[in-house]
Tab-separated table of C-alpha atoms in Angstrom:
chain	number	residue	atom	x	y	z
A	1	LYS	CA	49.286	-18.227	54.165
A	2	VAL	CA	46.489	-18.919	51.496
A	3	LYS	CA	43.004	-18.960	52.536
A	4	GLU	CA	40.418	-22.041	50.831
A	5	GLY	CA	37.022	-22.207	51.246
A	6	ILE	CA	34.755	-25.267	51.476
A	7	TYR	CA	31.102	-26.282	50.801
A	8	SER	CA	29.271	-25.474	54.170
A	9	PRO	CA	29.358	-28.287	56.135
A	10	VAL	CA	26.221	-26.848	57.779
A	11	THR	CA	24.011	-27.148	54.520
A	12	GLN	CA	25.424	-30.449	53.934
A	13	ASN	CA	24.787	-31.872	57.387
A	14	GLN	CA	20.684	-30.697	56.593
A	15	ARG	CA	20.758	-32.529	53.401
A	16	HIS	CA	22.182	-35.451	54.969
A	17	LEU	CA	19.208	-35.219	57.702
A	18	ASN	CA	16.465	-34.857	55.129
A	19	VAL	CA	17.709	-37.941	53.228
A	20	LEU	CA	17.619	-39.894	56.780
A	21	LYS	CA	14.285	-38.490	57.329
A	22	ALA	CA	12.949	-39.595	54.034
A	23	CYS	CA	14.225	-43.238	54.445
A	24	ARG	CA	12.958	-43.518	57.695
A	25	LYS	CA	9.660	-42.030	56.916
A	26	GLU	CA	9.201	-44.540	53.975
A	27	ALA	CA	9.657	-47.459	55.950
A	28	LYS	CA	6.584	-46.680	58.592
A	29	GLY	CA	3.758	-48.725	58.353
A	30	ASN	CA	0.590	-46.129	58.270
A	31	PHE	CA	0.015	-42.180	57.679
A	32	ILE	CA	-0.288	-41.951	61.641
A	33	THR	CA	2.912	-43.489	62.306
A	34	LYS	CA	4.323	-41.535	59.419
A	35	MET	CA	3.129	-38.073	60.536
A	36	ALA	CA	4.332	-38.359	64.028
A	37	PHE	CA	7.903	-39.542	62.936
A	38	GLU	CA	8.380	-36.287	61.030
A	39	HIS	CA	6.680	-34.422	63.979
A	40	TYR	CA	9.345	-35.746	66.183
A	41	PHE	CA	12.088	-35.854	64.035
A	42	ASP	CA	13.795	-32.736	64.975
A	43	ASP	CA	13.699	-33.360	68.735
A	44	ASN	CA	15.234	-36.883	68.331
A	45	HIS	CA	17.679	-36.102	65.815
A	46	LYS	CA	20.430	-33.495	66.371
A	47	SER	CA	22.978	-32.030	64.437
A	48	LEU	CA	26.788	-31.677	65.286
A	49	ILE	CA	28.980	-31.123	62.992
A	50	VAL	CA	32.820	-31.771	63.299
A	51	LEU	CA	35.521	-29.870	61.960
A	52	ALA	CA	38.387	-32.627	61.527
A	53	ASN	CA	40.792	-30.274	59.797
A	54	PRO	CA	42.647	-28.645	62.770
A	55	LYS	CA	43.799	-25.878	59.988
A	56	THR	CA	39.647	-25.210	59.339
A	57	TYR	CA	38.716	-21.632	61.243
A	58	PHE	CA	35.484	-21.320	62.384
A	59	ASN	CA	34.425	-17.755	63.469
A	60	TYR	CA	32.693	-17.919	66.811
A	61	ARG	CA	32.379	-14.430	67.258
A	62	PHE	CA	30.338	-13.573	64.097
A	63	ALA	CA	28.471	-17.067	63.876
A	64	PRO	CA	24.948	-17.575	65.052
A	65	LYS	CA	23.992	-19.067	68.074
A	66	GLU	CA	22.475	-21.954	66.728
A	67	LEU	CA	26.115	-22.989	65.209
A	68	LYS	CA	28.225	-22.653	67.933
A	69	ASN	CA	26.163	-25.175	69.744
A	70	THR	CA	26.327	-27.210	66.670
A	71	VAL	CA	29.914	-26.542	65.174
A	72	ILE	CA	32.772	-28.181	67.171
A	73	ARG	CA	36.626	-29.513	66.627
A	74	ALA	CA	37.758	-33.035	66.299
A	75	ASP	CA	39.377	-33.156	69.929
A	76	GLN	CA	35.932	-31.978	71.376
A	77	LEU	CA	33.844	-34.741	70.082
A	78	VAL	CA	33.845	-37.216	73.087
A	79	ALA	CA	33.450	-34.426	75.600
A	80	THR	CA	30.647	-33.199	73.682
A	81	ILE	CA	28.680	-36.416	72.984
A	82	LYS	CA	29.321	-37.282	76.876
A	83	LYS	CA	27.700	-33.845	77.940
A	84	LEU	CA	24.901	-34.224	75.601
A	85	ASN	CA	24.091	-37.490	77.103
A	86	SER	CA	24.299	-36.445	80.363
A	87	GLU	CA	21.703	-33.373	79.496
A	88	SER	CA	19.174	-35.096	77.702
A	89	LYS	CA	16.156	-36.531	79.580
A	90	ASP	CA	15.412	-39.278	76.594
A	91	PRO	CA	16.035	-42.540	77.088
A	92	SER	CA	19.175	-43.827	75.720
A	93	TYR	CA	18.900	-46.954	72.806
A	94	THR	CA	19.829	-50.187	73.676
A	95	GLU	CA	22.495	-51.836	72.204
A	96	LYS	CA	19.873	-54.204	70.159
A	97	GLU	CA	18.166	-50.854	68.942
A	98	MET	CA	21.427	-49.378	67.879
A	99	ARG	CA	22.412	-52.309	65.828
A	100	GLU	CA	18.767	-52.547	64.258
A	101	LEU	CA	19.171	-49.017	63.085
A	102	ALA	CA	22.570	-49.574	61.930
A	103	ASP	CA	21.260	-52.497	59.953
A	104	PHE	CA	18.323	-50.382	58.153
A	105	TYR	CA	20.503	-47.840	56.845
A	106	LEU	CA	22.751	-50.324	55.468
A	107	ASN	CA	19.792	-52.349	53.637
A	108	ALA	CA	18.689	-49.018	52.354
A	109	ASN	CA	22.316	-48.350	51.078
A	110	LYS	CA	22.372	-48.033	47.052
A	111	PRO	CA	25.414	-48.952	45.402
A	112	ASP	CA	26.506	-46.313	43.097
A	113	CYS	CA	27.038	-48.134	39.530
A	114	SER	CA	28.528	-45.717	37.643
A	115	ASP	CA	31.472	-46.370	34.949
A	116	TYR	CA	33.532	-43.724	35.191
A	117	SER	CA	36.178	-44.967	33.379
A	118	LYS	CA	34.054	-45.316	30.054
A	119	LYS	CA	32.679	-41.897	30.912
A	120	TYR	CA	36.092	-40.250	30.608
A	121	GLU	CA	36.743	-42.295	27.910
A	122	GLU	CA	34.022	-40.669	25.797
A	123	MET	CA	34.817	-37.052	26.963
A	124	LEU	CA	38.380	-37.532	25.819
A	125	ILE	CA	36.951	-38.831	22.303
A	126	GLU	CA	34.717	-35.582	22.440
A	127	VAL	CA	37.670	-33.632	23.049
A	128	GLU	CA	40.057	-35.174	20.498
A	129	ASN	CA	37.073	-34.303	17.707
A	130	THR	CA	36.884	-30.800	18.688
A	131	GLN	CA	40.314	-30.334	18.590
A	132	ASN	CA	40.703	-31.934	15.077
A	133	ILE	CA	37.637	-29.744	13.537
A	134	GLU	CA	39.588	-26.684	15.414
A	135	GLN	CA	42.905	-27.352	13.704
A	136	GLN	CA	40.980	-27.820	10.141
A	137	ASP	CA	39.259	-24.726	10.531
A	138	ASN	CA	42.246	-22.918	11.180
A	139	SER	CA	43.982	-24.225	7.890
A	140	ASN	CA	41.606	-22.294	6.000
A	141	ILE	CA	43.277	-19.203	4.488
A	142	ASP	CA	40.473	-16.772	3.824
A	143	VAL	CA	36.667	-17.636	4.326
A	144	LYS	CA	34.268	-15.502	3.073
A	145	ALA	CA	30.806	-15.473	3.668
A	146	ILE	CA	27.878	-13.890	1.280
A	147	GLU	CA	24.461	-13.889	2.802
A	148	SER	CA	21.329	-13.951	1.088
A	149	PRO	CA	17.714	-15.755	1.064
A	150	ASN	CA	19.571	-19.001	0.129
A	151	THR	CA	22.731	-18.445	1.843
A	152	THR	CA	25.776	-18.853	-0.423
A	153	ILE	CA	29.170	-19.386	1.451
A	154	SER	CA	32.328	-19.244	-0.699
A	155	TYR	CA	35.796	-20.649	0.556
A	156	ASN	CA	39.051	-20.002	-0.761
A	157	THR	CA	42.147	-21.978	0.388
A	158	ASP	CA	45.409	-22.610	-1.117
A	159	GLU	CA	44.143	-25.320	-3.202
A	160	LYS	CA	40.717	-24.622	-4.382
A	161	SER	CA	37.722	-23.119	-3.765
A	162	THR	CA	34.610	-24.468	-2.734
A	163	ASN	CA	31.153	-23.342	-2.806
A	164	THR	CA	28.313	-24.474	-0.620
A	165	SER	CA	24.546	-23.839	-0.655
A	166	THR	CA	22.155	-23.961	2.593
A	167	ASN	CA	18.669	-23.621	2.701
A	168	SER	CA	16.743	-21.304	4.810
A	169	GLU	CA	16.503	-23.638	7.320
A	170	SER	CA	19.941	-23.978	7.924
A	171	SER	CA	20.811	-20.109	8.020
A	172	ASN	CA	18.748	-20.045	11.291
A	173	LYS	CA	21.215	-21.972	13.221
A	174	THR	CA	22.472	-19.806	15.955
A	175	CYS	CA	25.827	-20.721	18.089
A	176	PRO	CA	25.123	-21.831	21.597
A	177	LYS	CA	28.066	-19.836	22.826
A	178	CYS	CA	27.684	-16.410	21.139
A	179	GLY	CA	24.541	-16.279	19.453
A	180	SER	CA	26.539	-15.460	15.899
A	181	LYS	CA	24.869	-17.382	12.803
A	182	LEU	CA	26.450	-20.823	12.481
A	183	ILE	CA	28.034	-21.650	8.821
A	184	LEU	CA	28.127	-24.808	7.312
A	185	ARG	CA	31.639	-25.554	6.429
A	186	LYS	CA	34.006	-28.773	5.372
A	187	ALA	CA	37.104	-29.648	6.253
A	188	SER	CA	39.710	-29.441	3.756
A	189	LYS	CA	42.671	-31.123	5.903
A	190	GLY	CA	43.292	-33.929	8.535
A	191	ASN	CA	41.321	-37.188	9.296
A	192	ASN	CA	38.179	-35.463	8.520
A	193	ALA	CA	38.886	-34.244	5.543
A	194	GLY	CA	35.670	-33.760	3.303
A	195	LYS	CA	33.388	-33.791	6.126
A	196	SER	CA	30.902	-31.084	7.053
A	197	PHE	CA	30.399	-29.275	10.151
A	198	TRP	CA	28.884	-26.262	11.574
A	199	GLY	CA	31.279	-23.658	12.498
A	200	CYS	CA	30.546	-20.197	14.321
A	201	SER	CA	30.244	-17.021	11.818
A	202	ALA	CA	32.472	-15.011	14.412
A	203	PHE	CA	35.679	-16.849	14.246
A	204	PRO	CA	38.218	-16.807	15.032
A	205	LYS	CA	36.525	-14.596	17.909
A	206	CYS	CA	34.327	-17.826	18.709
A	207	ARG	CA	35.545	-21.399	18.180
A	208	TYR	CA	32.460	-23.194	18.676
A	209	THR	CA	32.161	-26.041	16.177
A	210	LYS	CA	29.462	-28.954	15.588
A	211	ILE	CA	29.658	-32.018	13.381
A	212	ALA	CA	26.916	-31.726	10.730
């Protein structure tokens, strides 16, 4: 058997109620009706959390009393609704009132216009660029940094030595991942050959890079 956790349905339910309260309250005409609606909201809106997955286990033995009366299984839903209706002293909604309420929530709905395809394409490009820079960074056989007021960094590769000087402003850059200093480097191979980038001085322990 494998135990799998889920986000608290109780917390989700409370957030749903908060959204409903905010929507309905905003639609009220004046201050008095808004205050009255908020005051009686909890009396008129009851939570009922239904566990649809038969494999979900709810420990009634150690659960608080308010949760025992709120969390049920899917096969208990019809009987629970009938019981709550029979015990309630409040007048029931008419079909017209229920339809008006449903239309209100439909009109308040705001469709999500996020372009997830574009988002994932941008993420893929970012990952590929990072991988290319890391591969170029690994191609350097020997990297030595000599720090001074005007930091001078020497690169020794199998082809040539490149000296790069940075000012005091550049030497103050730190790695957001490990806190070490960032060093201005230049890619020697690959598609980005000749381009400068910031690399963590703790390489290879930390592989953080940023395009300069």
